[in-house]
mmCIF file of C-alpha atoms in Angstrom:
data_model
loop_
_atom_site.group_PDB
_atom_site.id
_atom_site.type_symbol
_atom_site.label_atom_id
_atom_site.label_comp_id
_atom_site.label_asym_id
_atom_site.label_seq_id
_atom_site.Cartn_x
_atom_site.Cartn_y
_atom_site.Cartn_z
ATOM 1 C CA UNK K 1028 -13.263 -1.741 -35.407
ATOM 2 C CA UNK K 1029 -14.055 -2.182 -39.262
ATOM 3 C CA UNK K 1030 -10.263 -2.693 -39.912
ATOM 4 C CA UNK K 1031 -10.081 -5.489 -37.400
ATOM 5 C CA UNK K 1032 -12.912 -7.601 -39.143
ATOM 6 C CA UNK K 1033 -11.722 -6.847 -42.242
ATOM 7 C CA UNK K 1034 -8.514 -9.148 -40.438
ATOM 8 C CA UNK K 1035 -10.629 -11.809 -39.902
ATOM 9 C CA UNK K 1036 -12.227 -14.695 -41.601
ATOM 10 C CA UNK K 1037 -15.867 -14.979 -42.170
ATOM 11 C CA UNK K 1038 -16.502 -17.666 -40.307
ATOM 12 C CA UNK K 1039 -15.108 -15.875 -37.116
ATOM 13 C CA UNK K 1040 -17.100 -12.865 -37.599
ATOM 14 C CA UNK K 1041 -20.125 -11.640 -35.348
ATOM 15 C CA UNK K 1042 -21.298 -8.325 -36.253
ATOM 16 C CA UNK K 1043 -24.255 -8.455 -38.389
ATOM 17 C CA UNK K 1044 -22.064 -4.850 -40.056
ATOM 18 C CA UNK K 1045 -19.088 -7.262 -40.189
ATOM 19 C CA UNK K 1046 -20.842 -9.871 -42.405
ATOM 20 C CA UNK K 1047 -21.857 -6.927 -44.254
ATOM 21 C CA UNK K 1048 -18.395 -5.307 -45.644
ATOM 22 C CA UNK K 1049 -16.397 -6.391 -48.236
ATOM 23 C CA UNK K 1050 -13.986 -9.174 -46.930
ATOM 24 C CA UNK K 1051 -10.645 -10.023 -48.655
ATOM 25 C CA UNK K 1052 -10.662 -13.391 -50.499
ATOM 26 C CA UNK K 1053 -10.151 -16.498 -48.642
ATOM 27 C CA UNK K 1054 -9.032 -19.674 -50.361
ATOM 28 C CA UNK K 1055 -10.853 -22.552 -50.322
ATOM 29 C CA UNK K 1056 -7.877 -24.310 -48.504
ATOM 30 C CA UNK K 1057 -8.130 -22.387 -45.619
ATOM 31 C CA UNK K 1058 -12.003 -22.627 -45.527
ATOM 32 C CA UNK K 1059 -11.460 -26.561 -45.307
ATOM 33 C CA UNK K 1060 -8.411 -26.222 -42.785
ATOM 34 C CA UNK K 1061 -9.344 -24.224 -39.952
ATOM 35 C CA UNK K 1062 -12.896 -26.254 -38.732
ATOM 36 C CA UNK K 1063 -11.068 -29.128 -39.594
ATOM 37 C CA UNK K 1064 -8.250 -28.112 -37.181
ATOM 38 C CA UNK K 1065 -10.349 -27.097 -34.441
ATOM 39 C CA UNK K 1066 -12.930 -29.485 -34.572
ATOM 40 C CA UNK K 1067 -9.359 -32.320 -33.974
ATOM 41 C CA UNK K 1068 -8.239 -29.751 -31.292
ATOM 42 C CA UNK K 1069 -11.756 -30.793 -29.164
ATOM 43 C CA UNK K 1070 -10.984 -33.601 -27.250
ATOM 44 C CA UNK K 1071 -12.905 -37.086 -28.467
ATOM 45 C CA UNK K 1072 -14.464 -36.979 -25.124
ATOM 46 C CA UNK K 1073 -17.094 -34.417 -25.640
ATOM 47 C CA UNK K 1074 -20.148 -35.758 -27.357
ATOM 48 C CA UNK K 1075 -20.424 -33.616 -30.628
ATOM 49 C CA UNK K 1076 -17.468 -31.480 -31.417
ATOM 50 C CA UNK K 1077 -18.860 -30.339 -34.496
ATOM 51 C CA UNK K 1078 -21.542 -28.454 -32.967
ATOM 52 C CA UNK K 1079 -19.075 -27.207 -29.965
ATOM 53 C CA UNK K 1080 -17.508 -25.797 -33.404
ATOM 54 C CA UNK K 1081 -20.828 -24.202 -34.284
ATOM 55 C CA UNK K 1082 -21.840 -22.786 -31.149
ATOM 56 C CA UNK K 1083 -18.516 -21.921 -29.495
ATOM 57 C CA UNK K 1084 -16.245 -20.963 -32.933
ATOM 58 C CA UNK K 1085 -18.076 -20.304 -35.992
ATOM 59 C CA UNK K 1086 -18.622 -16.449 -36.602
ATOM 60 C CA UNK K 1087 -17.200 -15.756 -33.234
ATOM 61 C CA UNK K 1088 -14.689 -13.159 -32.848
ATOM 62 C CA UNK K 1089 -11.738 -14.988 -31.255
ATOM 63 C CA UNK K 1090 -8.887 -12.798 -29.497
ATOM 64 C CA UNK K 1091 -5.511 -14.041 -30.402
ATOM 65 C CA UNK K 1092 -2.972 -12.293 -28.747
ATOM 66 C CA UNK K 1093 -2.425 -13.689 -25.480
ATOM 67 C CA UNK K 1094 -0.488 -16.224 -25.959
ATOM 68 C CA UNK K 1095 1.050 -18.667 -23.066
ATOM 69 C CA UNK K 1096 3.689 -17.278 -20.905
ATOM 70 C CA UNK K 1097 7.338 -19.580 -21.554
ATOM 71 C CA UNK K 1098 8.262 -21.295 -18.576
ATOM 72 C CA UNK K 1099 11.830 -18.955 -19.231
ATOM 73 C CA UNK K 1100 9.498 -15.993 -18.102
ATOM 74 C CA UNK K 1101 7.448 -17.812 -15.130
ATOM 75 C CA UNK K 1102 11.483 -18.539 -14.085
ATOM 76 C CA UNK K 1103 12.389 -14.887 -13.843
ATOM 77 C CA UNK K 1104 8.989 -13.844 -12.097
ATOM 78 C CA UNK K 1105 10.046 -16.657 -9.401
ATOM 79 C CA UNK K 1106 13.535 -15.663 -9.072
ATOM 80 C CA UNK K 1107 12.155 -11.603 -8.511
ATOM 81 C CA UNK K 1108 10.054 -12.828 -5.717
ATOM 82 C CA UNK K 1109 12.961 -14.591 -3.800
ATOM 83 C CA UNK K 1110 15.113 -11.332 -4.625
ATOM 84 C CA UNK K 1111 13.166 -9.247 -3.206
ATOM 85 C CA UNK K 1112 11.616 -11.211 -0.096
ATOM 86 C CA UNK K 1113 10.740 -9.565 2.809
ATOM 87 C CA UNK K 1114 12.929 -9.458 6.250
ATOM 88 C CA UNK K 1115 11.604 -10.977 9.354
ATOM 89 C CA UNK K 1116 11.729 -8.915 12.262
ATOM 90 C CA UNK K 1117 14.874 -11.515 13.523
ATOM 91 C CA UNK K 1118 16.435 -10.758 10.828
ATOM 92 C CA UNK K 1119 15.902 -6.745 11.345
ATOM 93 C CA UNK K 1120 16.897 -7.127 14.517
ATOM 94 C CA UNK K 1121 20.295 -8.993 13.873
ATOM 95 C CA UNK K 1122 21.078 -5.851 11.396
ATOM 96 C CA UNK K 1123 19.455 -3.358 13.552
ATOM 97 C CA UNK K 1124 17.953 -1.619 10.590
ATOM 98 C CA UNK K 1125 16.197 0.513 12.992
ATOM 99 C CA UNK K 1126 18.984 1.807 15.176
ATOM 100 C CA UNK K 1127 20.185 4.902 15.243
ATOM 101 C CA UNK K 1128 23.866 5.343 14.800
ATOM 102 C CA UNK K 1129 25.281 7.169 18.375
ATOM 103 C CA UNK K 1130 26.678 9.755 15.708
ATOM 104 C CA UNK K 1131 23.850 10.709 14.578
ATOM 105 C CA UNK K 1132 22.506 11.568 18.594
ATOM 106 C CA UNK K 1133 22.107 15.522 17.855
ATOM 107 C CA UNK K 1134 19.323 17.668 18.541
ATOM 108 C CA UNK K 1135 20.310 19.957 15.758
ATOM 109 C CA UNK K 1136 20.227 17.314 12.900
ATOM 110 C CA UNK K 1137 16.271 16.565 13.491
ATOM 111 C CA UNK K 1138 15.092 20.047 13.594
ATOM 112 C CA UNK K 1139 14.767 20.365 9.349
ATOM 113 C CA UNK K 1140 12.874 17.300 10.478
ATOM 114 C CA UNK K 1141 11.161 19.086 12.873
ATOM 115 C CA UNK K 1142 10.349 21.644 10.670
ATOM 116 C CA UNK K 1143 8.802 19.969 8.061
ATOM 117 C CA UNK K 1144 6.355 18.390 10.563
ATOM 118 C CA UNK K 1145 5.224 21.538 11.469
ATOM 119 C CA UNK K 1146 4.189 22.678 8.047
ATOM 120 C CA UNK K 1147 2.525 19.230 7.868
ATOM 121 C CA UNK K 1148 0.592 19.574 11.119
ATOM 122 C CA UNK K 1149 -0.692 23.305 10.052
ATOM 123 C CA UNK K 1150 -1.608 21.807 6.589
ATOM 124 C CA UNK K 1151 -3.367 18.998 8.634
ATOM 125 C CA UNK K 1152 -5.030 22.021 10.498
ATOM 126 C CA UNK K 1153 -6.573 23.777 8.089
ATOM 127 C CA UNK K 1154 -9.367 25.624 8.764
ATOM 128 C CA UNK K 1155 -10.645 23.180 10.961
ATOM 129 C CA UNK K 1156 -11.166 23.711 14.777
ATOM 130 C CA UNK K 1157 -9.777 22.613 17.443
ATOM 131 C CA UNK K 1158 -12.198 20.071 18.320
ATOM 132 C CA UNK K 1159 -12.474 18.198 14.404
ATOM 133 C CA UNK K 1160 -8.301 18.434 14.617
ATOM 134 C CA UNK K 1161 -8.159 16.688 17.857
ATOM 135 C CA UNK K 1162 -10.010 13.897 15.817
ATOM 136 C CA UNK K 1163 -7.169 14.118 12.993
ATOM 137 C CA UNK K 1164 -4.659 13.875 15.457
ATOM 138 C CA UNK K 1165 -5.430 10.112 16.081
ATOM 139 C CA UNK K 1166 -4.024 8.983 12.161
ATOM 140 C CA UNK K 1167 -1.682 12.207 11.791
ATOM 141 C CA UNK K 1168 2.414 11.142 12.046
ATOM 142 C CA UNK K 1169 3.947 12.596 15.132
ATOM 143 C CA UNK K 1170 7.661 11.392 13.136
ATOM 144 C CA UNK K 1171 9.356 15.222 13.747
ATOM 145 C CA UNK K 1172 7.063 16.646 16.511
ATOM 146 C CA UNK K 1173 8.268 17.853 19.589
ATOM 147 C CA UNK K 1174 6.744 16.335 22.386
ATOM 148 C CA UNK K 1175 6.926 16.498 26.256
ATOM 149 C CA UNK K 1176 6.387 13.557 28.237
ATOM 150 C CA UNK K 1177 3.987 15.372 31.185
ATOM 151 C CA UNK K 1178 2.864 12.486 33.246
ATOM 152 C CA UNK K 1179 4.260 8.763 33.376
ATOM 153 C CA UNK K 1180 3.960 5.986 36.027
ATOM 154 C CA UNK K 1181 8.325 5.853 35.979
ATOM 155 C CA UNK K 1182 9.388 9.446 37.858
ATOM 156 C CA UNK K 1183 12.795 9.153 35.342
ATOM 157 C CA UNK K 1184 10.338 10.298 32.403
ATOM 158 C CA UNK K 1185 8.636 12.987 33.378
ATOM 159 C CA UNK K 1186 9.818 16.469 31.757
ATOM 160 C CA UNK K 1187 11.495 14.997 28.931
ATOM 161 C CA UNK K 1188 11.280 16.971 26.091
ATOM 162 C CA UNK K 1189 12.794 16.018 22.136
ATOM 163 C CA UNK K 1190 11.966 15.480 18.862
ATOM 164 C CA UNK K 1191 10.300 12.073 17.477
ATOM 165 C CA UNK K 1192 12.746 10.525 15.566
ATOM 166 C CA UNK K 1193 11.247 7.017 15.355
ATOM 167 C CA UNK K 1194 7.478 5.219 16.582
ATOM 168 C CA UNK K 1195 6.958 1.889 16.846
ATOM 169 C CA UNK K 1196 3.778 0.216 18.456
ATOM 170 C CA UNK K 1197 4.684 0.396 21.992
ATOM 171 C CA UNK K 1198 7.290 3.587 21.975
ATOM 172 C CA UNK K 1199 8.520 7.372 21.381
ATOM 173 C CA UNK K 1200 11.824 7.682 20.716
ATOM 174 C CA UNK K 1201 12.969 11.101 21.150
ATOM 175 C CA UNK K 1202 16.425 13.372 20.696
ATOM 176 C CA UNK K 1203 16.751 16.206 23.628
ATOM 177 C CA UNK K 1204 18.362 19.195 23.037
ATOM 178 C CA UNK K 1205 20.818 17.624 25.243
ATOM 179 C CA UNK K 1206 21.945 15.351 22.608
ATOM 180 C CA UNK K 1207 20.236 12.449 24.154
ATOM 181 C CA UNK K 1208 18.147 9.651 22.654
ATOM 182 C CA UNK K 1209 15.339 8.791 24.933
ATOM 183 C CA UNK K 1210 12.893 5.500 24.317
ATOM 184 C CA UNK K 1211 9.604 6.720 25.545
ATOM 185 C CA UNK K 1212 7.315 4.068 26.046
ATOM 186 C CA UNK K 1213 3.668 4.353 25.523
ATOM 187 C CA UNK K 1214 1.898 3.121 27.849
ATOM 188 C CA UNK K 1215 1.317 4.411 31.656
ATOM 189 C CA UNK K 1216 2.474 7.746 29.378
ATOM 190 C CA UNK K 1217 1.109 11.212 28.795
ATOM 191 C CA UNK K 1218 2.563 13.305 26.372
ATOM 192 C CA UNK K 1219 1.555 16.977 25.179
ATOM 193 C CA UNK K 1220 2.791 18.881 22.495
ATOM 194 C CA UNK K 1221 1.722 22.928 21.434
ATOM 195 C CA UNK K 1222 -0.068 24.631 18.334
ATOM 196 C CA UNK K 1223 -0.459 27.729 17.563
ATOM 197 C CA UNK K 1224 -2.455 28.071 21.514
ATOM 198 C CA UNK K 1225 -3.659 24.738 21.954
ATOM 199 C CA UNK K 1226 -1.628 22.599 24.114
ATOM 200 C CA UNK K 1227 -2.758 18.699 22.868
ATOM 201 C CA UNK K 1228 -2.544 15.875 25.594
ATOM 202 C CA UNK K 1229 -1.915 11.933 23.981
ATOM 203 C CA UNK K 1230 -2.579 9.440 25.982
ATOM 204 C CA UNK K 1231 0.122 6.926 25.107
ATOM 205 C CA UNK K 1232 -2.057 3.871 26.238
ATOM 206 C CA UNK K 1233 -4.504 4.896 23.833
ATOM 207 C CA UNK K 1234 -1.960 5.297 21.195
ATOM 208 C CA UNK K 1235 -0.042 2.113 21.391
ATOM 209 C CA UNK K 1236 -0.589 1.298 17.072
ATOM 210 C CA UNK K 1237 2.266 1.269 14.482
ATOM 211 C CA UNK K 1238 1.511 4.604 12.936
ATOM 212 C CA UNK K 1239 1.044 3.188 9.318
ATOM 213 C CA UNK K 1240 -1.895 1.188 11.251
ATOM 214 C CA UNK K 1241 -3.958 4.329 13.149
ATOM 215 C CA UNK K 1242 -4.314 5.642 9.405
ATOM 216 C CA UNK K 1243 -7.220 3.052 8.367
ATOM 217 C CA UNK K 1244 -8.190 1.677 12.427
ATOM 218 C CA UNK K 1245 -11.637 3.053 13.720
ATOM 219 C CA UNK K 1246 -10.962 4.782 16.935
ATOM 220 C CA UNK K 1247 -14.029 3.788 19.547
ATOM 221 C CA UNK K 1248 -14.328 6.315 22.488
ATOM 222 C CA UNK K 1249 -12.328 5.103 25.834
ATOM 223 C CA UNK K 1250 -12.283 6.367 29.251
ATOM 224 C CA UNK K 1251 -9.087 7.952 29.955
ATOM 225 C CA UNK K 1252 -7.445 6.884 33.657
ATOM 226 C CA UNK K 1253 -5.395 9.598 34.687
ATOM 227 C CA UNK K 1254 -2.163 8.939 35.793
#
């Protein structure tokens, strides 16, 4: 701190140990320059720039490396933002970002995915029981997990079993070991899935929230209308 006063002029200076130190000579020119300066800087409208000098400049320690950004700089910041702008969900759905390629329809290529989940989901566990996991279940990501569509108001979806390969707010979509992809959705839907010897029952009407979203929503307690 001492070597940055020791920078400064006296008549910018604040600390009483400032005033105090040995400061490097100043010529007279510069002692008659710099109020004169900013006391022409304060626009004529104020009433008595000489004692805005006094009480806003003189032995005030004034921080003078920030200066303006060129408008060269607020150009490139503009130009960034339009380069990296953010798709609409037309425009997602003209590329279909989200599809998944009929090549790519195989039960065996998911199941590293599958694996990984399941050393996420035992991490998840802990030591915790069953009861206090149930409650992590609502914000955990089911992306991997194999799941088992048990009840569901269309006959067609009952028994189908595969791995989650993709949520969105209102679906499952899941590979079979058959090779097939199978779009699950949510609601009028209840799927299970086991750990360890727990079998876990989600009620997909109850679940029907991007998964990115059930991470930081407050669950309230529903009644649950069997199927």
């Amino acid at each position: 701190m001492s070597k940055l006063y020791s920078r400064l002029p006296r008549y910018i200076q604040s600390s009483q140990v400032a005033k105090n130190e040995k400061q490097p000579p100043v010529s007279e020119t510069t002692r008659k320059f710099v109020p004169n300066f900013v006391m022409g800087s304060i626009e004529t409208t104020t009433k008595d720039p000489s004692k805005i000098f006094a009480t806003k400049v003189k032995d005030k320690v004034l921080l003078l490396d920030n200066p303006l950004k060129s408008s060269n700089e607020k150009k490139k910041r503009m130009l960034l933002k339009k380069k990296y702008k953010v798709m609409s969900a037309k425009e997602k759905k003209q590329t279909k970002i989200y599809e998944v390629p009929k090549e790519c329809h195989k039960y065996e290529l998911f199941l590293p995915l599958h694996e990984l989940w399941l050393q996420y989901i035992e991490e998840l566990y802990g030591k915790s029981n069953p009861i206090v996991f149930a409650q992590k279940l609502l914000r955990a990501d089911f992306h991997g997990a194999i799941l088992t569509v048990s009840k569901s108001k269309c006959a067609s979806y009952v028994g189908v079993t595969g791995i989650v390969i993709q949520e969105t707010e209102n679906m499952f979509k899941l590979i079979t070991k058959g090779d097939s992809l199978k779009c699950i959705p949510k609601g009028h839907s209840i799927f299970t899935f086991q750990l360890r010897d727990h079998m876990y029952i989600l009620y997909g009407d109850q679940f029907r929230y991007r998964s990115a979203s059930r991470v930081t929503k407050k669950f309230k307690n529903k009644p649950s209308i069997d199927l």
